[in-house]
Amino acid sequence: MIRTTADTFRLAQAFTISRGSKTEVRALTVRISRDGATGRGECVPYARYGETLDSVRAQIEALPPDISRAALQTALAPGAARNAVDCALWDLAAKQAGQRVWALAGLPPPGPVVTAFTLSLAPPDQMRAAAVANAQRPVLKIKLGTPDDMPRLEAVHQGAPSARLIIDANEGWTPEIYRDLAPHLLRLGVALVEQPLPAGEDQMLAEIARPLPVCADESCHDRESLAALKGKYDMVNLKLDKTGGLTEALATRDLARAMGFQVMVGCMVGSSLAMAPAVLLAQGADWTDLDGPLLLAEDRAHPLIYDASGVHPPDANLWG
């Protein structure tokens, strides 16, 4: 039996990117029960990709109740719906076998991974204050994507001069803005820039030198999307809600590395249940951005542990 429930999680504070703001996360939880065991998965439908809670729920409820993980890969396209079901099936298999997911997947036992912490888009003084409050974190990810981003970047650098900085423009820049900003990003020690230009309008990246690594986010979904990124991007950001689950994410990660891309493992803003499978994917990644639960005012029972070592693998009571 496959069941879906909509869950809402309040954010600790408003979260803003170049496309807008939100004060809560609306997630869909999938539970799959068979032979006395129940597996869970979570997805966060994303309007950028034409997804809503209702559309994702409809896709899931149309699946046969006995669907296998292999059959799921062709039954649904990559996206949030397939992600939640795929992760629930992994969790179910682990519970039925009495093993952890990484053992079933043939992966080594996971450990904690250092994650970036995201500062949402705001006026420069607010972003500087947020940087000061989080200056002890090793990696800060800065949401930008407007024509007036330079004061924001300067403010964050002043507030947290020792932190490594990642810039995420969320498709918000034009080629002209990016050309103007790129030298300043290098000057301020930015480690990489994520999706500076809109997906489908990023050919300019293949025509310029990239002394600062450029990471594909909205331009990267699954294995099929990788070929078009060669020559334009140095890194890909893999998110389970884009790949359509852990199964495809692991395959995409391996192919991306074979093609010479560096790998970031990221997330939509979601609960610990959404992050748990991604912690396995993030083992050995070049960059990890799995801070979703840190941005929430409330979380699931048995939440992921975050400490000085990073985000730890999930407790079996949470997932896997």
Coordinates of C-alpha atoms in Angstrom, one line a residue, residues 42-286:
E42 CA 9.9 12.8 1.5
C43 CA 9.9 15.1 -1.5
V44 CA 9.4 18.9 -1.8
P45 CA 7.6 19.7 -5.0
Y46 CA 9.2 22.7 -6.8
A47 CA 7.3 25.2 -8.8
R48 CA 10.4 26.0 -10.9
Y49 CA 9.8 22.5 -12.5
G50 CA 6.1 22.8 -12.7
E51 CA 5.4 20.7 -9.6
T52 CA 2.7 21.1 -7.0
L53 CA 1.7 19.0 -4.0
D54 CA -1.4 17.9 -6.0
S55 CA 0.4 17.1 -9.2
V56 CA 3.1 15.0 -7.3
R57 CA 0.4 13.2 -5.2
A58 CA -1.5 12.3 -8.4
Q59 CA 1.6 10.8 -10.0
I60 CA 2.3 8.7 -6.9
E61 CA -1.3 7.6 -6.4
A62 CA -1.4 6.4 -10.0
L63 CA 1.4 3.9 -9.4
P64 CA 0.6 0.2 -8.8
P65 CA 0.9 -0.6 -5.1
D66 CA 3.5 -3.3 -5.7
I67 CA 5.8 -1.3 -7.9
S68 CA 9.5 -2.2 -7.6
R69 CA 12.4 0.2 -7.5
A70 CA 13.5 -0.9 -10.9
A71 CA 10.1 -0.4 -12.5
L72 CA 9.7 3.0 -10.9
Q73 CA 12.6 4.4 -12.9
T74 CA 10.6 4.2 -16.1
A75 CA 7.1 4.6 -14.6
L76 CA 7.9 8.2 -13.5
A77 CA 10.1 10.9 -14.9
P78 CA 12.9 12.3 -12.8
G79 CA 11.4 14.7 -10.2
A80 CA 9.9 15.0 -6.7
A81 CA 7.3 12.2 -7.1
R82 CA 9.8 9.6 -8.1
N83 CA 12.2 10.7 -5.4
A84 CA 9.8 10.2 -2.5
V85 CA 8.7 6.7 -3.8
D86 CA 12.3 5.6 -4.6
C87 CA 13.5 6.6 -1.1
A88 CA 10.5 5.0 0.6
L89 CA 11.3 1.8 -1.3
W90 CA 14.9 1.9 -0.2
D91 CA 13.8 2.4 3.4
L92 CA 11.3 -0.4 3.1
A93 CA 13.9 -2.8 1.7
A94 CA 16.2 -2.0 4.6
K95 CA 13.6 -2.7 7.2
Q96 CA 12.5 -5.9 5.5
A97 CA 16.2 -7.1 5.3
G98 CA 17.2 -5.9 8.8
Q99 CA 20.1 -4.1 7.2
R100 CA 21.1 -0.5 6.6
V101 CA 20.5 1.0 3.1
W102 CA 24.2 1.5 2.5
A103 CA 24.8 -2.3 2.9
L104 CA 22.0 -3.1 0.5
A105 CA 23.4 -0.6 -2.0
G106 CA 26.9 -2.0 -1.7
L107 CA 28.2 1.3 -0.3
P108 CA 30.8 1.6 2.5
P109 CA 29.5 2.7 5.9
P110 CA 29.0 6.4 5.8
G111 CA 30.4 9.1 8.1
P112 CA 29.6 12.7 8.8
V113 CA 30.2 15.2 6.0
V114 CA 30.8 19.0 6.3
T115 CA 27.9 20.9 4.9
A116 CA 27.5 24.5 3.8
F117 CA 25.0 26.7 5.6
T118 CA 22.9 29.0 3.5
L119 CA 22.4 32.7 4.0
S120 CA 19.2 33.8 2.2
L121 CA 19.0 36.9 0.0
A122 CA 18.5 40.1 2.0
P123 CA 19.7 43.7 2.3
P124 CA 23.5 43.9 2.9
D125 CA 23.2 44.8 6.5
Q126 CA 21.0 41.8 7.3
M127 CA 23.3 39.5 5.3
R128 CA 26.3 40.8 7.2
A129 CA 24.6 40.2 10.5
A130 CA 23.7 36.7 9.4
A131 CA 27.3 36.1 8.4
V132 CA 28.5 37.3 11.8
A133 CA 26.1 34.9 13.5
N134 CA 27.3 32.0 11.5
A135 CA 31.0 33.0 11.1
Q136 CA 32.1 29.8 12.9
R137 CA 30.7 27.6 10.1
P138 CA 33.4 26.4 7.7
V139 CA 31.3 27.0 4.5
L140 CA 28.7 29.6 3.9
K141 CA 26.4 29.5 0.8
I142 CA 25.2 33.0 -0.2
K143 CA 21.9 33.4 -2.1
L144 CA 22.4 36.2 -4.7
G145 CA 21.0 36.8 -8.2
T146 CA 20.1 40.5 -8.5
P147 CA 21.9 43.4 -10.4
D148 CA 22.9 44.8 -7.0
D149 CA 24.7 41.9 -5.4
M150 CA 28.2 43.3 -4.9
P151 CA 27.4 45.1 -1.6
R152 CA 25.8 41.9 -0.3
L153 CA 28.9 39.9 -1.1
E154 CA 31.2 42.4 0.5
A155 CA 29.0 42.5 3.6
V156 CA 29.1 38.7 4.0
H157 CA 32.9 38.6 3.5
Q158 CA 33.3 41.3 6.2
G159 CA 31.0 39.4 8.6
A160 CA 32.7 36.0 8.2
P161 CA 36.2 36.6 6.8
S162 CA 37.4 33.0 7.6
A163 CA 34.5 31.1 6.0
R164 CA 34.7 29.6 2.6
L165 CA 32.1 31.1 0.4
I166 CA 29.8 29.6 -2.3
I167 CA 27.7 31.9 -4.4
D168 CA 24.3 30.7 -5.7
A169 CA 22.6 33.0 -8.1
N170 CA 19.6 30.7 -8.9
E171 CA 19.7 31.7 -12.6
G172 CA 19.3 35.4 -11.6
W173 CA 22.2 37.0 -13.5
T174 CA 22.7 38.1 -17.0
P175 CA 26.0 37.4 -18.9
E176 CA 26.9 41.1 -18.4
I177 CA 26.3 41.0 -14.6
Y178 CA 28.3 37.8 -14.3
R179 CA 31.3 39.2 -16.3
D180 CA 31.3 42.3 -14.1
L181 CA 31.1 40.3 -10.9
A182 CA 33.5 37.4 -11.7
P183 CA 36.8 39.3 -10.9
H184 CA 35.3 40.4 -7.5
L185 CA 34.3 36.9 -6.7
L186 CA 37.9 35.8 -7.1
R187 CA 39.2 38.8 -5.1
L188 CA 37.0 37.9 -2.2
G189 CA 38.0 34.2 -2.2
V190 CA 34.7 32.8 -3.4
A191 CA 35.3 29.0 -4.0
L192 CA 32.6 28.5 -6.7
V193 CA 29.5 30.0 -8.2
E194 CA 26.4 28.0 -8.7
Q195 CA 24.0 28.5 -11.7
P196 CA 24.8 32.1 -12.6
L197 CA 22.7 32.1 -15.8
P198 CA 19.3 30.7 -16.6
A199 CA 19.2 27.1 -17.7
G200 CA 19.1 27.0 -21.5
E201 CA 20.7 30.4 -21.7
D202 CA 24.1 29.5 -20.4
Q203 CA 26.1 29.0 -23.6
M204 CA 28.3 32.0 -22.7
L205 CA 29.9 29.8 -20.1
A206 CA 31.5 27.7 -22.8
E207 CA 33.0 30.7 -24.4
I208 CA 34.8 32.3 -21.5
A209 CA 37.6 31.3 -19.2
R210 CA 36.4 29.9 -15.9
P211 CA 39.1 30.5 -13.3
L212 CA 36.2 30.2 -10.7
P213 CA 34.5 26.8 -10.9
V214 CA 30.9 27.0 -12.1
C215 CA 28.4 24.5 -10.8
A216 CA 25.2 23.5 -12.7
D217 CA 22.1 23.3 -10.6
E218 CA 18.9 24.0 -12.5
S219 CA 20.7 22.9 -15.7
C220 CA 21.5 19.4 -14.1
H221 CA 18.8 16.8 -13.4
D222 CA 19.9 13.2 -14.1
R223 CA 22.3 11.3 -16.3
E224 CA 20.7 12.4 -19.5
S225 CA 21.3 16.0 -18.7
L226 CA 25.1 15.7 -18.2
A227 CA 26.2 15.6 -21.9
A228 CA 24.9 19.1 -22.5
L229 CA 26.8 20.5 -19.6
K230 CA 30.3 19.6 -20.9
G231 CA 32.4 22.6 -21.6
K232 CA 30.1 25.0 -19.8
Y233 CA 30.3 23.7 -16.2
D234 CA 33.0 22.3 -13.9
M235 CA 30.7 20.8 -11.3
V236 CA 27.1 19.5 -11.0
N237 CA 24.7 19.9 -8.0
L238 CA 22.8 16.6 -7.5
K239 CA 19.5 16.9 -5.6
L240 CA 17.3 13.9 -5.0
D241 CA 14.2 15.9 -6.0
K242 CA 15.8 16.5 -9.4
T243 CA 17.3 13.1 -10.1
G244 CA 14.1 11.4 -8.9
G245 CA 15.5 9.5 -6.0
L246 CA 18.7 7.9 -4.6
T247 CA 18.8 5.2 -7.3
E248 CA 19.3 7.6 -10.2
A249 CA 21.4 10.0 -8.0
L250 CA 24.0 7.4 -7.3
A251 CA 24.2 6.5 -11.0
T252 CA 24.4 10.2 -12.0
R253 CA 27.1 10.8 -9.5
D254 CA 29.2 8.0 -10.8
L255 CA 28.7 9.1 -14.5
A256 CA 29.4 12.7 -13.6
R257 CA 32.7 11.8 -12.0
A258 CA 33.6 9.6 -15.0
M259 CA 33.0 12.6 -17.3
G260 CA 35.3 14.8 -15.3
F261 CA 32.8 16.8 -13.3
Q262 CA 33.2 17.6 -9.6
V263 CA 30.1 16.8 -7.6
M264 CA 28.1 18.8 -5.1
V265 CA 25.2 17.2 -3.2
G266 CA 22.5 19.7 -2.5
C267 CA 18.9 19.8 -1.4
M268 CA 15.6 21.7 -1.5
V269 CA 14.7 23.1 1.9
G270 CA 13.2 20.1 3.7
S271 CA 13.2 18.0 6.8
S272 CA 15.7 15.4 8.1
L273 CA 13.8 12.7 6.3
A274 CA 14.5 14.4 2.9
M275 CA 18.2 14.9 3.8
A276 CA 18.8 11.3 5.1
P277 CA 19.3 9.5 1.7
A278 CA 21.3 12.5 0.4
V279 CA 23.9 12.0 3.2
L280 CA 24.7 8.7 1.6
L281 CA 25.0 10.3 -1.8
A282 CA 27.3 13.0 -0.3
Q283 CA 30.0 10.6 0.9
G284 CA 33.2 11.6 -0.9
A285 CA 31.5 14.6 -2.7
D286 CA 33.6 17.7 -3.4

